Short mmCIF file of C-alpha atoms in Angstrom, two decimals:
data_model
loop_
_atom_site.label_atom_id
_atom_site.label_comp_id
_atom_site.label_asym_id
_atom_site.label_seq_id
_atom_site.Cartn_x
_atom_site.Cartn_y
_atom_site.Cartn_z
CA MET A 1 110.49 55.32 -26.82
CA THR A 2 112.17 56.97 -29.53
CA THR A 3 115.05 53.66 -30.63
CA LEU A 4 112.25 51.34 -29.71
CA PHE A 5 110.11 52.66 -32.24
CA LEU A 6 112.74 53.19 -35.42
CA GLY A 7 114.04 49.74 -34.45
CA THR A 8 110.62 48.48 -34.34
CA LEU A 9 109.78 49.91 -37.93
CA ALA A 10 112.67 48.71 -39.14
CA ALA A 11 112.54 45.03 -38.16
CA PHE A 12 108.98 45.07 -39.04
CA LEU A 13 109.84 46.76 -42.91
CA VAL A 14 112.69 44.26 -43.46
CA LEU A 15 110.63 41.40 -42.27
CA GLY A 16 108.02 42.24 -45.08
CA THR A 17 105.19 43.18 -42.55
CA PRO A 18 101.83 44.80 -44.44
CA ILE A 19 102.57 48.11 -44.41
CA PHE A 20 100.21 49.16 -41.96
CA ILE A 21 100.92 46.92 -39.69
CA ALA A 22 104.37 48.00 -39.82
CA LEU A 23 103.37 51.72 -38.02
CA ALA A 24 100.85 51.36 -36.06
CA GLY A 25 102.33 48.24 -34.38
CA ALA A 26 105.64 50.47 -34.07
CA VAL A 27 103.79 52.15 -33.04
CA LEU A 28 102.19 50.41 -30.11
CA LEU A 29 104.52 48.45 -28.90
CA ALA A 30 106.71 51.53 -28.55
CA MET A 31 103.57 53.06 -26.48
CA TRP A 32 103.30 49.72 -24.44
CA PHE A 33 107.35 49.88 -23.04
CA ALA A 34 107.11 53.44 -22.16
CA GLY A 35 103.45 53.02 -19.90
CA ASP A 36 102.80 56.68 -19.78
CA LEU A 37 100.71 56.92 -22.97
CA PRO A 38 96.75 55.02 -22.83
CA LEU A 39 96.56 52.84 -25.95
CA ALA A 40 93.54 53.78 -27.25
CA ILE A 41 94.80 56.39 -28.57
CA VAL A 42 96.06 54.22 -31.82
CA THR A 43 92.96 53.42 -32.48
CA GLU A 44 91.52 56.69 -31.78
CA ARG A 45 93.92 58.19 -34.67
CA MET A 46 93.26 55.05 -36.89
CA PHE A 47 89.77 56.78 -36.96
CA ALA A 48 90.74 60.44 -37.07
CA GLY A 49 92.61 59.69 -39.43
CA LEU A 50 89.51 58.32 -41.97
CA ASP A 51 87.19 61.62 -41.25
CA LYS A 52 88.21 63.51 -44.13
CA PHE A 53 86.39 64.51 -47.01
CA ALA A 54 89.44 64.50 -49.46
CA LEU A 55 89.92 61.05 -48.73
CA MET A 56 86.55 60.28 -49.81
CA ALA A 57 87.40 60.91 -53.75
CA ILE A 58 89.59 57.93 -53.74
CA PRO A 59 87.31 54.82 -53.61
CA PHE A 60 85.07 56.85 -56.46
CA PHE A 61 88.34 57.14 -58.72
CA ILE A 62 89.58 53.58 -58.23
CA LEU A 63 85.42 52.56 -58.84
CA THR A 64 85.51 54.58 -62.37
CA GLY A 65 88.83 53.64 -63.14
CA ASN A 66 87.96 49.88 -62.90
CA LEU A 67 84.54 50.32 -65.20
CA MET A 68 86.11 52.12 -67.55
CA ASN A 69 88.76 49.39 -67.85
CA VAL A 70 86.28 46.42 -67.82
CA GLY A 71 83.63 48.33 -69.74
CA GLY A 72 86.03 47.77 -73.21
CA LEU A 73 88.03 51.92 -73.16
CA SER A 74 91.43 50.13 -72.99
CA ARG A 75 91.06 48.51 -76.69
CA ARG A 76 89.37 52.08 -78.00
CA LEU A 77 92.17 54.16 -76.16
CA VAL A 78 95.33 52.12 -77.28
CA TYR A 79 93.68 52.12 -80.60
CA LEU A 80 93.08 55.74 -81.03
CA ALA A 81 96.63 56.43 -79.91
CA ASN A 82 98.20 54.29 -82.15
CA LEU A 83 96.20 55.29 -85.47
CA LEU A 84 97.64 59.14 -84.40
CA VAL A 85 100.54 58.74 -83.45
CA GLY A 86 101.69 55.16 -85.33
CA ARG A 87 103.23 56.43 -88.00
CA VAL A 88 106.32 58.31 -86.59
CA THR A 89 109.74 56.71 -85.70
CA GLY A 90 108.90 54.84 -83.03
CA GLY A 91 105.22 55.01 -83.92
CA LEU A 92 104.29 51.59 -80.95
CA GLY A 93 106.92 53.02 -78.49
CA VAL A 94 105.09 56.27 -78.86
CA THR A 95 101.47 55.27 -78.72
CA ALA A 96 102.96 53.42 -75.71
CA VAL A 97 103.45 56.48 -73.62
CA SER A 98 99.99 58.01 -75.88
CA ALA A 99 97.51 55.37 -73.93
CA SER A 100 99.32 55.89 -71.15
CA MET A 101 98.77 59.02 -70.58
CA PHE A 102 94.95 59.33 -71.80
CA PHE A 103 93.96 55.49 -69.14
CA GLY A 104 95.94 58.01 -66.51
CA ALA A 105 94.20 60.66 -66.58
CA ILE A 106 90.83 57.90 -65.58
CA SER A 107 92.66 55.49 -63.45
CA GLY A 108 95.00 57.19 -61.31
CA SER A 109 96.34 54.10 -61.05
CA SER A 110 100.32 52.84 -62.32
CA PRO A 111 99.91 48.54 -62.13
CA ALA A 112 96.23 49.20 -63.99
CA THR A 113 97.71 51.32 -66.81
CA VAL A 114 100.58 48.67 -67.35
CA VAL A 115 97.94 45.57 -67.79
CA ALA A 116 95.67 47.96 -69.28
CA VAL A 117 98.20 49.34 -72.65
CA GLY A 118 100.44 46.28 -72.26
CA SER A 119 97.98 43.79 -73.14
CA LEU A 120 97.23 45.31 -75.97
CA LEU A 121 100.34 46.72 -77.11
CA TYR A 122 103.04 44.16 -76.16
CA PRO A 123 102.22 41.71 -78.35
CA PRO A 124 102.37 44.07 -82.02
CA MET A 125 106.00 45.20 -80.25
CA LEU A 126 107.82 42.09 -80.21
CA LYS A 127 106.50 41.77 -84.21
CA GLY A 128 107.56 45.46 -84.97
CA GLY A 129 110.19 44.41 -84.25
CA TYR A 130 111.01 46.34 -80.72
CA GLY A 131 112.60 43.89 -79.25
CA ARG A 132 111.90 42.26 -75.85
CA PRO A 133 113.84 44.50 -73.85
CA PHE A 134 112.19 47.73 -74.74
CA SER A 135 108.81 46.80 -75.38
CA ILE A 136 108.88 45.36 -71.75
CA GLY A 137 110.73 48.69 -70.68
CA VAL A 138 108.66 51.25 -71.90
CA ILE A 139 105.15 49.52 -70.98
CA ILE A 140 105.67 49.08 -67.46
CA ALA A 141 107.99 52.55 -67.18
CA SER A 142 105.13 54.56 -69.30
CA GLY A 143 102.54 52.83 -67.16
CA SER A 144 103.81 55.24 -64.18
CA LEU A 145 102.19 58.21 -65.70
CA GLY A 146 98.96 56.52 -64.34
CA ILE A 147 100.04 58.20 -61.07
CA ILE A 148 101.33 60.97 -62.73
CA ILE A 149 98.45 62.32 -64.58
CA PRO A 150 94.87 64.04 -62.51
CA PRO A 151 93.54 62.06 -61.28
CA SER A 152 95.74 60.76 -58.72
CA ILE A 153 94.82 58.90 -56.22
CA VAL A 154 98.50 59.21 -54.82
CA MET A 155 98.01 63.04 -54.90
CA ILE A 156 94.91 62.94 -52.96
CA VAL A 157 97.09 61.29 -50.11
CA TYR A 158 99.75 63.56 -50.39
CA ALA A 159 96.52 65.91 -49.82
CA ALA A 160 95.13 64.02 -46.84
CA VAL A 161 98.47 64.09 -44.91
CA THR A 162 99.25 67.73 -45.75
CA GLY A 163 96.52 69.39 -46.28
CA VAL A 164 97.62 70.70 -49.38
CA SER A 165 94.27 71.36 -52.08
CA VAL A 166 93.72 68.43 -54.17
CA GLY A 167 93.07 70.34 -57.42
CA ALA A 168 95.97 72.24 -57.34
CA LEU A 169 97.71 69.40 -57.25
CA PHE A 170 96.17 67.36 -59.86
CA ILE A 171 96.50 71.06 -62.20
CA ALA A 172 99.97 70.68 -61.16
CA GLY A 173 100.09 67.01 -62.30
CA ILE A 174 99.28 67.51 -66.29
CA GLY A 175 102.82 69.92 -66.70
CA ALA A 176 104.71 67.30 -65.00
CA GLY A 177 102.67 64.22 -66.64
CA ILE A 178 103.54 66.46 -69.98
CA VAL A 179 107.06 66.64 -68.98
CA TYR A 180 107.78 63.12 -67.70
CA GLY A 181 106.32 61.58 -70.69
CA LEU A 182 107.24 63.67 -73.88
CA CYS A 183 111.32 62.72 -72.27
CA PHE A 184 109.91 58.53 -73.03
CA ILE A 185 108.35 59.63 -76.26
CA LEU A 186 111.72 61.03 -77.55
CA TYR A 187 113.82 58.09 -75.90
CA SER A 188 111.11 55.72 -77.67
CA ILE A 189 111.91 57.66 -81.19
CA TRP A 190 115.10 57.50 -80.82
CA TYR A 191 115.74 53.50 -79.66
CA ALA A 192 113.61 53.27 -83.23
CA TRP A 193 115.93 55.50 -85.62
CA ARG A 194 119.04 53.45 -83.98
CA ASN A 195 118.08 50.43 -84.31
CA ASP A 196 115.60 51.03 -87.87
CA VAL A 197 112.40 49.91 -86.76
CA PRO A 198 110.01 49.94 -89.64
CA ARG A 199 107.34 53.15 -89.11
CA GLY A 200 103.67 52.06 -89.61
CA ASP A 201 101.34 53.03 -92.41
CA VAL A 202 99.43 56.20 -92.35
CA PRO A 203 96.17 55.26 -91.99
CA PRO A 204 93.37 56.63 -93.77
CA TRP A 205 91.42 59.84 -91.71
CA SER A 206 88.23 58.08 -91.64
CA ALA A 207 89.90 55.14 -89.55
CA VAL A 208 90.99 58.34 -86.97
CA TRP A 209 87.67 59.68 -86.95
CA GLY A 210 85.61 57.21 -86.38
CA ALA A 211 88.17 55.43 -83.04
CA LEU A 212 88.11 59.24 -82.15
CA LYS A 213 84.55 59.12 -82.31
CA ASP A 214 84.23 55.79 -80.74
CA ALA A 215 86.79 56.34 -78.05
CA SER A 216 85.01 60.21 -77.30
CA TRP A 217 82.93 58.87 -74.70
CA GLY A 218 85.17 57.14 -72.18
CA LEU A 219 87.52 60.61 -73.08
CA GLY A 220 84.90 62.77 -71.34
CA ILE A 221 85.86 61.48 -68.03
CA PRO A 222 88.98 63.90 -67.40
CA VAL A 223 87.24 66.51 -69.34
CA VAL A 224 84.57 65.63 -66.42
CA ILE A 225 86.42 65.94 -63.82
CA LEU A 226 88.76 68.51 -64.49
CA GLY A 227 86.47 70.92 -66.16
CA GLY A 228 84.06 70.85 -63.28
CA ILE A 229 86.70 71.51 -60.73
CA TYR A 230 88.46 74.21 -62.31
CA ALA A 231 85.04 75.82 -63.45
CA GLY A 232 84.00 76.02 -59.64
CA VAL A 233 80.84 73.31 -60.33
CA PHE A 234 82.11 70.62 -57.78
CA THR A 235 85.21 69.88 -55.40
CA PRO A 236 87.20 67.02 -56.50
CA THR A 237 85.44 64.68 -53.93
CA GLU A 238 81.86 65.46 -55.73
CA ALA A 239 83.93 65.18 -59.00
CA ALA A 240 85.25 61.68 -57.97
CA ALA A 241 81.69 60.72 -57.60
CA VAL A 242 79.85 62.07 -60.29
CA SER A 243 83.25 60.09 -62.64
CA VAL A 244 81.68 57.04 -61.70
CA VAL A 245 78.25 57.74 -62.66
CA TYR A 246 79.36 58.67 -65.94
CA ALA A 247 81.79 55.94 -66.11
CA LEU A 248 78.64 53.47 -64.85
CA PHE A 249 76.27 54.93 -67.75
CA VAL A 250 79.14 54.79 -70.55
CA SER A 251 79.92 50.99 -69.40
CA VAL A 252 76.03 49.78 -69.59
CA ALA A 253 74.91 52.14 -72.03
CA ILE A 254 76.80 53.25 -74.42
CA TYR A 255 79.82 50.11 -74.69
CA ARG A 256 77.98 47.20 -73.30
CA GLU A 257 80.68 44.58 -73.35
CA LYS A 258 80.25 43.53 -69.98
CA THR A 259 77.65 42.22 -67.84
CA LEU A 260 75.80 42.69 -64.81
CA ALA A 261 77.56 40.41 -63.33
CA GLU A 262 80.72 41.44 -64.32
CA LEU A 263 80.36 44.64 -63.12
CA TRP A 264 79.63 43.72 -59.99
CA HIS A 265 82.69 42.06 -59.96
CA THR A 266 83.98 45.23 -60.36
CA ILE A 267 82.87 46.95 -57.95
CA VAL A 268 83.50 44.43 -55.41
CA ASP A 269 87.65 44.99 -56.97
CA SER A 270 87.20 48.23 -56.31
CA ALA A 271 85.83 47.83 -52.41
CA VAL A 272 89.20 45.72 -51.77
CA ALA A 273 91.41 48.09 -53.36
CA THR A 274 89.89 50.92 -51.76
CA ALA A 275 90.48 49.14 -48.01
CA GLN A 276 93.87 48.00 -48.94
CA VAL A 277 94.92 52.37 -49.26
CA MET A 278 92.34 53.67 -46.40
CA ILE A 279 93.72 51.19 -43.77
CA ILE A 280 97.41 52.30 -45.15
CA LEU A 281 95.90 55.56 -44.37
CA SER A 282 94.64 54.84 -40.80
CA ALA A 283 98.21 53.83 -39.49
CA ALA A 284 99.31 56.41 -41.22
CA ALA A 285 97.42 59.14 -39.14
CA VAL A 286 98.71 56.95 -35.97
CA LEU A 287 102.85 57.47 -36.91
CA ALA A 288 101.81 61.18 -37.88
CA TRP A 289 100.34 61.81 -33.85
CA PHE A 290 103.48 59.70 -32.30
CA LEU A 291 105.55 61.83 -34.94
CA THR A 292 104.71 65.31 -33.09
CA ALA A 293 103.48 64.07 -29.87
CA THR A 294 107.17 62.28 -29.07
CA GLY A 295 109.51 65.20 -31.24
CA LEU A 296 110.61 63.35 -33.61
CA ALA A 297 109.24 65.06 -36.50
CA LEU A 298 110.87 68.30 -35.31
CA GLU A 299 113.93 66.30 -34.70
CA ALA A 300 114.10 64.85 -38.28
CA THR A 301 112.96 68.28 -39.91
CA SER A 302 116.40 69.92 -37.70
CA ALA A 303 118.33 67.36 -38.84
CA ILE A 304 117.69 67.13 -42.14
CA LEU A 305 118.42 71.89 -42.53
CA GLY A 306 121.58 70.98 -40.36
CA MET A 307 122.87 69.25 -43.39
CA SER A 308 122.15 72.53 -45.86
CA ALA A 309 119.77 75.73 -45.99
CA ASN A 310 120.21 75.73 -49.82
CA PRO A 311 116.85 74.53 -51.28
CA VAL A 312 118.76 72.95 -54.29
CA ALA A 313 121.03 70.57 -52.10
CA ILE A 314 117.70 69.87 -49.92
CA LEU A 315 115.84 68.98 -52.45
CA MET A 316 118.40 66.81 -54.00
CA LEU A 317 119.18 65.46 -51.10
CA ILE A 318 114.83 64.43 -50.94
CA ASN A 319 115.07 63.28 -54.43
CA VAL A 320 117.90 60.60 -52.98
CA ALA A 321 115.96 59.85 -49.96
CA VAL A 322 112.59 58.90 -51.73
CA LEU A 323 114.17 57.37 -55.03
CA ILE A 324 115.47 54.75 -52.16
CA ALA A 325 112.79 54.44 -50.91
CA GLY A 326 110.80 54.21 -53.77
CA MET A 327 112.83 50.54 -54.71
CA PHE A 328 111.51 49.30 -51.26
CA ILE A 329 107.43 50.60 -50.93
CA ASP A 330 104.65 51.96 -53.45
CA ALA A 331 104.05 55.24 -54.04
CA ALA A 332 101.25 56.09 -51.39
CA SER A 333 102.89 54.44 -48.74
CA ILE A 334 106.17 57.48 -49.65
CA MET A 335 103.63 59.65 -49.14
CA VAL A 336 101.99 58.17 -45.94
CA ILE A 337 105.45 58.19 -44.53
CA LEU A 338 108.07 60.83 -45.54
CA GLY A 339 104.99 63.22 -46.95
CA PRO A 340 104.54 64.84 -43.23
CA LEU A 341 107.87 65.13 -42.67
CA LEU A 342 109.17 66.36 -45.99
CA TYR A 343 106.25 69.25 -45.61
CA LYS A 344 107.43 70.27 -43.06
CA VAL A 345 110.87 70.55 -44.13
CA GLY A 346 109.78 72.51 -47.63
CA MET A 347 107.82 74.67 -45.90
CA GLN A 348 111.12 76.07 -43.73
CA ILE A 349 113.23 76.24 -46.60
CA GLY A 350 110.44 77.84 -48.64
CA ILE A 351 109.42 75.32 -50.68
CA ASP A 352 105.41 75.62 -52.58
CA PRO A 353 104.07 72.34 -50.74
CA VAL A 354 102.10 71.63 -54.21
CA HIS A 355 105.40 71.71 -55.96
CA LEU A 356 106.92 69.09 -53.70
CA GLY A 357 103.89 66.71 -54.18
CA ILE A 358 104.75 67.00 -57.89
CA ILE A 359 108.07 66.10 -56.91
CA LEU A 360 107.42 63.40 -54.18
CA THR A 361 105.02 62.13 -57.23
CA VAL A 362 107.42 61.75 -59.71
CA ASN A 363 109.67 59.83 -56.95
CA GLY A 364 106.97 57.21 -56.31
CA ALA A 365 106.55 57.27 -59.87
CA ILE A 366 110.23 56.34 -60.56
CA GLY A 367 109.63 53.69 -57.78
CA MET A 368 107.03 52.01 -59.29
CA PHE A 369 109.19 50.28 -61.70
CA THR A 370 112.92 50.25 -59.76
CA PRO A 371 114.17 46.96 -58.50
CA PRO A 372 113.75 45.48 -56.59
CA PHE A 373 110.09 45.70 -55.52
CA GLY A 374 108.96 48.15 -58.13
CA LEU A 375 105.16 47.25 -58.26
CA ASN A 376 105.01 47.78 -62.14
CA LEU A 377 107.82 44.69 -62.51
CA PHE A 378 106.28 42.33 -60.88
CA VAL A 379 102.49 43.14 -62.87
CA ALA A 380 104.86 42.87 -66.18
CA SER A 381 104.21 38.98 -65.24
CA SER A 382 100.47 39.57 -66.98
CA LEU A 383 102.02 40.70 -70.15
CA GLY A 384 102.53 36.77 -70.79
CA ASP A 385 106.00 34.91 -71.34
CA VAL A 386 108.07 37.84 -69.21
CA ASP A 387 109.72 37.13 -66.22
CA TYR A 388 111.10 39.70 -62.96
CA GLY A 389 114.77 39.21 -64.61
CA GLN A 390 113.43 40.42 -68.35
CA ALA A 391 111.97 43.01 -66.60
CA VAL A 392 114.21 44.53 -64.42
CA ARG A 393 116.58 44.60 -68.07
CA GLY A 394 113.89 46.30 -69.64
CA SER A 395 113.01 48.55 -67.14
CA LEU A 396 116.78 50.10 -66.51
CA PRO A 397 117.39 52.88 -69.17
CA PHE A 398 113.67 54.49 -68.31
CA ILE A 399 114.80 54.20 -64.82
CA ALA A 400 117.66 56.71 -66.18
CA ILE A 401 115.22 59.03 -68.33
CA GLY A 402 112.91 59.00 -65.47
CA ILE A 403 116.01 60.25 -63.47
CA ILE A 404 116.23 63.39 -65.81
CA ALA A 405 112.74 64.18 -66.26
CA LEU A 406 112.28 63.93 -62.10
CA ILE A 407 115.55 66.43 -62.21
CA VAL A 408 114.02 69.11 -64.56
CA ILE A 409 110.67 68.68 -62.64
CA THR A 410 112.51 69.45 -59.63
CA TYR A 411 114.57 72.47 -60.87
CA VAL A 412 112.13 74.27 -63.18
CA PRO A 413 109.39 74.73 -60.60
CA ALA A 414 107.26 76.39 -63.47
CA ILE A 415 106.98 73.00 -64.83
CA SER A 416 104.22 72.39 -62.64
CA MET A 417 103.41 75.97 -61.47
CA TRP A 418 102.50 77.83 -64.24
CA LEU A 419 99.10 75.94 -64.77
CA PRO A 420 98.10 76.34 -61.12
CA ARG A 421 98.88 79.59 -60.22
CA GLN A 422 96.46 80.98 -63.17
CA VAL A 423 93.86 79.15 -61.48
CA TYR A 424 94.30 79.88 -57.57
CA GLU A 425 95.14 83.07 -56.14
CA GLY A 426 98.48 83.00 -53.92
CA LEU A 427 99.95 80.06 -55.01
#
């Protein structure tokens, strides 16, 4: 049965079958041919996999990000970031990274961040002398910050399949996101200095203050979400629900740039995106049960630990494996397929599960713009005259920078763990 399952799963993935069909279908076929387990278990496990309180946060965070995107917040954030850092060497590149950090703290989505920031910054970067490869690369790479900076949908998925605290993951993502983004900022400054890209003008203080006031309502969302969680006012799921009410109020009553019909379309789009995530999670529950029931999870864990008992070596193996996986599947799917298995490996050798979750998230972020199937590479086509080949060429130096950031985050646990340990006892 094991051979049949692995062969079927590999065939499904090679053929490009949707992830949820590949996971649940492989289990179903293996059980059917084995004939010793009732097939109804597949359906039962799919529903049981969604019966988790933490997963309720996903539709709310998706809707919050979409509401603020269509409500005009992305334009305000980019304008504010440009006024704050546009004057430095490599200012527009630094603006792309900074704006992605801001927007990632609201949307939790990498592709949404690429579209929101890239549509506003790509044309000015070309006119500013940055060159097409760098302009494309910095936008699609910075967009990956959307799944590292909290709130992160990918972190919620990891928490759902492993039982790790969502709040601890969120606060751990702050340090990791800053280090990851800082690496891109330093490269942007170096690139502009080396290529003599002209610096922007120093804006008047009145313009900065005006932009800050204009964007302050949108910037209040991360404060509401993270402040409420860490002050103990509400859980991450409750924070997500509150953020929807706040985002709806800001979009309708404050910014007022969209009609009610357009906001309704945003709600429908968010429901579709939620369904796509949830059906993958339901299939993942089937996979997790199957791996445990058949002993495959134990065998895989033993095989990995048999290679080395050194945490440094194990972490290197995990990074290599997940980076390769990220070339073919998205970050949420990586968490679904590999999260439970690597969680058990980490527990065996003393790797904190929160730190491991951040490592997997950063790996998934790099995979978002790694060829051949990095999603951000395809989303870049929305920027205008960008094709896949140009997106790949632009991404290559940023993949190297991202891996450097990954190594630092992996082997300096304090980057991720210092803040959570100040809030959560026992980590």
